[in-house]
Amino acid sequence: MTQLVLSGCYVLTMDAARAEHPSGYVVVEGNQIAAVGAGPVPDTYAEARVIDAAGCLATPGLINTHHHLYQWATRGRAVDSTLFQWLTELYPVWARIDAQVVRDAATAGLCWLARTGCTTSTDHHYVFPRRGGDVLGATVAAARDVGLRFHPTRGSMDLGASSGGLPPDDVTEDLDAILAATSKAIADFHDPLPGSMLRMGVAPCSPFSVTGELMTAAAGVARDHGVRLHTHIAETADEDEYCGEHFGCTPVEYLDSLGWLAEDVWLAHGVHLDDAAIARLAATGTGIAHCPSSNARLGAGICRTADLLAAGVPVGLGVDGSASNEESSLIGEAREAVLMARAAGGPQALTVRQSMELATLGGARLIGRAGELGSLEPSKLADIALWRVDGLAHADIADPVAALVLGARPPLELLLVNGRPVVEHDELTTVDERAATKAAARAAAALR
Ligand SMILES: [Zn+2]
């Protein structure tokens, strides 16, 4: 089996002891990590291909727990709006997406995630125009092209404006059609085996775009197939108000009443949470995908990250859709998570290492793969980011982890996904970035 050794780098393992090796090595065998340690590479690996990684920082590949990849084609719109204003402006544009637009937008979004250290991404796709073709399949094809581990979710909306929802009726689907398409997507794409490169999830969109009937039925489908559940919750004050008006309770109480607080559920945002909601999330093991840039871009508020972690709630990071993030860099979210937590709660509210934990182990836990992903340890999958921290922006910074999280985004010397190089010397190796850029521009132009 091919052996590859990263030698002489600073190693942030994220193992149980949170060990760090200022000069260490990582050995990769096939698609798994074979050894990690301090000092020079043991003689046992004399025959392996050795990469001189001096001046670099090795971290577990980052895990993105919330995204809407198709939105790459609709960035730069409604730039000074609240979530509800932004959605209202964008729904009619999204109603015109098709499989080609989604393929090109998703390819660009995944390329950028790879360039920013991400090895596994989820996607929440919930817009299925009647004549749009196989838009979910387009995201799957894009992930195969780029080479990232992919956890797409079959999203949905069935509560249109005529029934009291926010989206126009023409971007919603019929409940039975949604359930049938969801089961089909799981049958077509889901791979439950260890080392899987693709696992499906089920993800009705939000309390103001989905009926309670769909929430309950979708949970049934997911649990029948053993796949995970995902949705948006407690993102804005407007949503809080909507839930009070329509359901007579808070968003988290609403989810609780639908059987949606459980260990197989992770929720995007969780910004507007009271103490009771946080306690309930912790007691049920329900996870939160924290999306700081999107929350700031839309002026939604600041997630109570420190309180969630103190209560024991599983927390990961997400870039959220490209149209509410605009940059969609996962290492950027690690930085924003620290800054936002500290802006709200002081300098001890979140450490740079805690933020890296959210971006790695935290994300792995949210998608049910903490046994395989999220740390550099023997027998885990070889998803590794190797950051160059000896250039102009970072050379000789006292703490390389602080350089990565608080400093400028470092060049990515190498990104391995399942042992395969996806980025080398800060360039994609799997797809032609210039061609992907042109295709993404065409996709955006097609919607204007
Ligand atoms: Zn979202």
Tab-separated table of N, CA, C and O in Angstrom, residues 283-349:
chain	number	residue	atom	x	y	z
A	283	ALA	N	-29.573	18.110	26.600
A	283	ALA	CA	-30.148	16.874	27.142
A	283	ALA	C	-30.456	15.866	26.046
A	283	ALA	O	-30.400	14.652	26.270
A	284	THR	N	-30.759	16.359	24.856
A	284	THR	CA	-31.141	15.458	23.763
A	284	THR	C	-29.981	15.154	22.812
A	284	THR	O	-30.123	14.345	21.903
A	285	GLY	N	-28.822	15.813	22.990
A	285	GLY	CA	-27.673	15.573	22.108
A	285	GLY	C	-27.847	16.153	20.715
A	285	GLY	O	-27.187	15.727	19.767
A	286	THR	N	-28.737	17.135	20.592
A	286	THR	CA	-28.967	17.775	19.292
A	286	THR	C	-27.843	18.768	18.986
A	286	THR	O	-27.474	19.565	19.846
A	287	GLY	N	-27.304	18.711	17.772
A	287	GLY	CA	-26.142	19.534	17.426
A	287	GLY	C	-26.508	20.868	16.802
A	287	GLY	O	-27.614	21.059	16.278
A	288	ILE	N	-25.565	21.811	16.876
A	288	ILE	CA	-25.726	23.133	16.249
A	288	ILE	C	-24.596	23.380	15.252
A	288	ILE	O	-23.418	23.249	15.582
A	289	ALA	N	-24.966	23.748	14.015
A	289	ALA	CA	-24.003	24.202	13.014
A	289	ALA	C	-23.931	25.716	13.109
A	289	ALA	O	-24.856	26.425	12.692
A	290	HIS	N	-22.852	26.206	13.688
A	290	HIS	CA	-22.665	27.643	13.918
A	290	HIS	C	-22.119	28.275	12.627
A	290	HIS	O	-21.113	27.825	12.103
A	291	CYS	N	-22.826	29.317	12.139
A	291	CYS	CA	-22.453	29.958	10.862
A	291	CYS	C	-22.206	31.445	11.098
A	291	CYS	O	-23.042	32.286	10.724
A	292	PRO	N	-21.100	31.812	11.724
A	292	PRO	CA	-20.925	33.199	12.176
A	292	PRO	C	-20.949	34.246	11.061
A	292	PRO	O	-21.535	35.307	11.248
A	293	SER	N	-20.310	33.975	9.913
A	293	SER	CA	-20.270	35.006	8.867
A	293	SER	C	-21.659	35.311	8.336
A	293	SER	O	-22.031	36.471	8.139
A	294	SER	N	-22.434	34.274	8.075
A	294	SER	CA	-23.786	34.464	7.556
A	294	SER	C	-24.655	35.210	8.562
A	294	SER	O	-25.402	36.124	8.210
A	295	ASN	N	-24.542	34.835	9.828
A	295	ASN	CA	-25.313	35.510	10.875
A	295	ASN	C	-24.961	36.993	10.944
A	295	ASN	O	-25.828	37.845	11.163
A	296	ALA	N	-23.672	37.315	10.731
A	296	ALA	CA	-23.249	38.717	10.764
A	296	ALA	C	-23.680	39.434	9.491
A	296	ALA	O	-24.164	40.565	9.538
A	297	ARG	N	-23.503	38.766	8.330
A	297	ARG	CA	-23.857	39.352	7.030
A	297	ARG	C	-25.332	39.754	6.994
A	297	ARG	O	-25.710	40.799	6.467
A	298	LEU	N	-26.195	38.913	7.607
A	298	LEU	CA	-27.628	39.195	7.614
A	298	LEU	C	-28.060	39.939	8.882
A	298	LEU	O	-29.248	40.172	9.088
A	299	GLY	N	-27.104	40.283	9.736
A	299	GLY	CA	-27.448	40.992	10.970
A	299	GLY	C	-28.374	40.204	11.871
A	299	GLY	O	-29.212	40.757	12.586
A	300	ALA	N	-28.219	38.869	11.850
A	300	ALA	CA	-29.150	38.005	12.580
A	300	ALA	C	-28.879	37.991	14.074
A	300	ALA	O	-29.790	37.801	14.883
A	301	GLY	N	-27.611	38.169	14.449
A	301	GLY	CA	-27.242	38.109	15.860
A	301	GLY	C	-26.017	37.238	16.044
A	301	GLY	O	-25.408	36.788	15.067
A	302	ILE	N	-25.644	37.018	17.312
A	302	ILE	CA	-24.443	36.240	17.625
A	302	ILE	C	-24.838	34.992	18.408
A	302	ILE	O	-25.484	35.079	19.454
A	303	CYS	N	-24.452	33.859	17.882
A	303	CYS	CA	-24.734	32.569	18.526
A	303	CYS	C	-24.075	32.513	19.908
A	303	CYS	O	-22.949	32.990	20.082
A	304	ARG	N	-24.743	31.884	20.861
A	304	ARG	CA	-24.193	31.769	22.226
A	304	ARG	C	-23.251	30.566	22.302
A	304	ARG	O	-23.463	29.632	23.090
A	305	THR	N	-22.189	30.597	21.492
A	305	THR	CA	-21.288	29.450	21.364
A	305	THR	C	-20.746	28.972	22.719
A	305	THR	O	-20.753	27.777	23.006
A	306	ALA	N	-20.245	29.923	23.520
A	306	ALA	CA	-19.631	29.538	24.795
A	306	ALA	C	-20.654	28.843	25.696
A	306	ALA	O	-20.341	27.841	26.348
A	307	ASP	N	-21.895	29.352	25.716
A	307	ASP	CA	-22.933	28.743	26.556
A	307	ASP	C	-23.320	27.354	26.034
A	307	ASP	O	-23.574	26.433	26.803
A	308	LEU	N	-23.373	27.220	24.706
A	308	LEU	CA	-23.691	25.910	24.117
A	308	LEU	C	-22.624	24.886	24.504
A	308	LEU	O	-22.933	23.763	24.917
A	309	LEU	N	-21.351	25.288	24.382
A	309	LEU	CA	-20.257	24.362	24.699
A	309	LEU	C	-20.260	24.031	26.191
A	309	LEU	O	-20.060	22.875	26.578
A	310	ALA	N	-20.494	25.045	27.033
A	310	ALA	CA	-20.507	24.804	28.484
A	310	ALA	C	-21.621	23.833	28.866
A	310	ALA	O	-21.472	23.026	29.783
A	311	ALA	N	-22.723	23.881	28.128
A	311	ALA	CA	-23.850	22.995	28.432
A	311	ALA	C	-23.639	21.587	27.860
A	311	ALA	O	-24.379	20.664	28.181
A	312	GLY	N	-22.634	21.439	26.972
A	312	GLY	CA	-22.374	20.124	26.381
A	312	GLY	C	-23.090	19.877	25.065
A	312	GLY	O	-23.214	18.731	24.619
A	313	VAL	N	-23.562	20.939	24.424
A	313	VAL	CA	-24.213	20.785	23.115
A	313	VAL	C	-23.130	20.544	22.052
A	313	VAL	O	-22.124	21.268	22.035
A	314	PRO	N	-23.291	19.546	21.163
A	314	PRO	CA	-22.330	19.377	20.075
A	314	PRO	C	-22.420	20.572	19.119
A	314	PRO	O	-23.505	20.937	18.678
A	315	VAL	N	-21.272	21.189	18.818
A	315	VAL	CA	-21.263	22.370	17.932
A	315	VAL	C	-20.215	22.176	16.827
A	315	VAL	O	-19.090	21.761	17.100
A	316	GLY	N	-20.613	22.457	15.596
A	316	GLY	CA	-19.690	22.463	14.465
A	316	GLY	C	-19.764	23.810	13.770
A	316	GLY	O	-20.502	24.706	14.202
A	317	LEU	N	-19.005	23.978	12.697
A	317	LEU	CA	-19.024	25.233	11.946
A	317	LEU	C	-19.586	25.012	10.545
A	317	LEU	O	-19.409	23.948	9.958
A	318	GLY	N	-20.253	26.057	10.037
A	318	GLY	CA	-20.744	25.996	8.668
A	318	GLY	C	-20.550	27.341	7.998
A	318	GLY	O	-20.610	28.383	8.664
A	319	VAL	N	-20.323	27.317	6.688
A	319	VAL	CA	-20.214	28.595	5.981
A	319	VAL	C	-21.594	29.160	5.664
A	319	VAL	O	-21.731	30.339	5.388
A	320	ASP	N	-22.629	28.308	5.682
A	320	ASP	CA	-23.974	28.645	5.213
A	320	ASP	C	-23.902	28.949	3.714
A	320	ASP	O	-22.842	28.887	3.100
A	321	GLY	N	-25.036	29.255	3.098
A	321	GLY	CA	-25.072	29.444	1.656
A	321	GLY	C	-24.128	30.548	1.194
A	321	GLY	O	-23.911	31.531	1.898
A	322	SER	N	-23.611	30.376	-0.015
A	322	SER	CA	-22.646	31.342	-0.538
A	322	SER	C	-23.245	32.735	-0.649
A	322	SER	O	-22.528	33.736	-0.580
A	323	ALA	N	-24.575	32.846	-0.820
A	323	ALA	CA	-25.198	34.150	-1.024
A	323	ALA	C	-25.417	34.906	0.283
A	323	ALA	O	-25.732	36.087	0.266
A	324	SER	N	-25.266	34.247	1.435
A	324	SER	CA	-25.346	34.983	2.695
A	324	SER	C	-24.004	34.982	3.409
A	324	SER	O	-23.874	35.521	4.505
A	325	ASN	N	-23.002	34.364	2.790
A	325	ASN	CA	-21.661	34.396	3.363
A	325	ASN	C	-20.763	35.251	2.479
A	325	ASN	O	-19.981	36.057	2.949
A	326	GLU	N	-20.904	35.035	1.172
A	326	GLU	CA	-20.157	35.722	0.114
A	326	GLU	C	-18.732	35.179	-0.024
A	326	GLU	O	-18.203	35.119	-1.118
A	327	GLU	N	-18.090	34.749	1.069
A	327	GLU	CA	-16.716	34.263	0.934
A	327	GLU	C	-16.665	32.745	0.982
A	327	GLU	O	-15.929	32.120	0.237
A	328	SER	N	-17.421	32.138	1.863
A	328	SER	CA	-17.552	30.672	1.917
A	328	SER	C	-16.234	29.951	2.144
A	328	SER	O	-15.970	28.923	1.537
A	329	SER	N	-15.410	30.511	3.028
A	329	SER	CA	-14.151	29.867	3.402
A	329	SER	C	-14.318	29.269	4.782
A	329	SER	O	-14.729	29.954	5.721
A	330	LEU	N	-13.990	27.981	4.928
A	330	LEU	CA	-14.238	27.357	6.227
A	330	LEU	C	-13.237	27.806	7.284
A	330	LEU	O	-13.606	28.013	8.443
A	331	ILE	N	-11.968	27.998	6.897
A	331	ILE	CA	-11.024	28.499	7.899
A	331	ILE	C	-11.429	29.923	8.293
A	331	ILE	O	-11.233	30.335	9.440
A	332	GLY	N	-12.072	30.635	7.384
A	332	GLY	CA	-12.601	31.964	7.702
A	332	GLY	C	-13.662	31.891	8.798
A	332	GLY	O	-13.742	32.762	9.664
A	333	GLU	N	-14.466	30.811	8.781
A	333	GLU	CA	-15.497	30.662	9.822
A	333	GLU	C	-14.868	30.390	11.186
A	333	GLU	O	-15.398	30.812	12.218
A	334	ALA	N	-13.722	29.662	11.185
A	334	ALA	CA	-13.039	29.408	12.467
A	334	ALA	C	-12.604	30.744	13.070
A	334	ALA	O	-12.690	30.963	14.281
A	335	ARG	N	-12.138	31.650	12.209
A	335	ARG	CA	-11.717	32.971	12.667
A	335	ARG	C	-12.929	33.781	13.171
A	335	ARG	O	-12.916	34.359	14.264
A	336	GLU	N	-13.987	33.787	12.357
A	336	GLU	CA	-15.185	34.554	12.739
A	336	GLU	C	-15.792	34.019	14.031
A	336	GLU	O	-16.310	34.788	14.849
A	337	ALA	N	-15.749	32.704	14.223
A	337	ALA	CA	-16.329	32.113	15.437
A	337	ALA	C	-15.634	32.663	16.673
A	337	ALA	O	-16.281	33.010	17.668
A	338	VAL	N	-14.295	32.763	16.608
A	338	VAL	CA	-13.544	33.307	17.748
A	338	VAL	C	-13.894	34.778	17.946
A	338	VAL	O	-14.209	35.216	19.065
A	339	LEU	N	-13.844	35.538	16.865
A	339	LEU	CA	-14.037	36.992	16.990
A	339	LEU	C	-15.443	37.332	17.481
A	339	LEU	O	-15.623	38.191	18.349
A	340	MET	N	-16.444	36.638	16.929
A	340	MET	CA	-17.831	36.934	17.331
A	340	MET	C	-18.067	36.542	18.790
A	340	MET	O	-18.698	37.286	19.544
A	341	ALA	N	-17.564	35.348	19.172
A	341	ALA	CA	-17.761	34.909	20.562
A	341	ALA	C	-17.121	35.902	21.517
A	341	ALA	O	-17.678	36.226	22.568
A	342	ARG	N	-15.939	36.412	21.134
A	342	ARG	CA	-15.229	37.340	22.028
A	342	ARG	C	-15.845	38.741	22.011
A	342	ARG	O	-15.848	39.429	23.030
A	343	ALA	N	-16.348	39.141	20.852
A	343	ALA	CA	-17.002	40.444	20.791
A	343	ALA	C	-18.189	40.462	21.751
A	343	ALA	O	-18.484	41.468	22.391
A	344	ALA	N	-18.856	39.311	21.862
A	344	ALA	CA	-20.026	39.244	22.744
A	344	ALA	C	-19.658	38.909	24.182
A	344	ALA	O	-20.295	39.393	25.108
A	345	GLY	N	-18.621	38.060	24.368
A	345	GLY	CA	-18.418	37.501	25.707
A	345	GLY	C	-17.039	37.669	26.309
A	345	GLY	O	-16.731	37.025	27.311
A	346	GLY	N	-16.184	38.485	25.694
A	346	GLY	CA	-14.856	38.707	26.266
A	346	GLY	C	-13.815	37.742	25.715
A	346	GLY	O	-14.147	36.780	25.037
A	347	PRO	N	-12.530	38.010	26.025
A	347	PRO	CA	-11.428	37.292	25.366
A	347	PRO	C	-11.347	35.811	25.708
A	347	PRO	O	-10.676	35.056	25.009
A	348	GLN	N	-11.998	35.370	26.789
A	348	GLN	CA	-11.946	33.944	27.117
A	348	GLN	C	-13.159	33.163	26.585
A	348	GLN	O	-13.290	31.977	26.823
A	349	ALA	N	-14.024	33.844	25.873
A	349	ALA	CA	-15.279	33.194	25.456
A	349	ALA	C	-15.030	31.993	24.540
A	349	ALA	O	-15.750	30.997	24.597
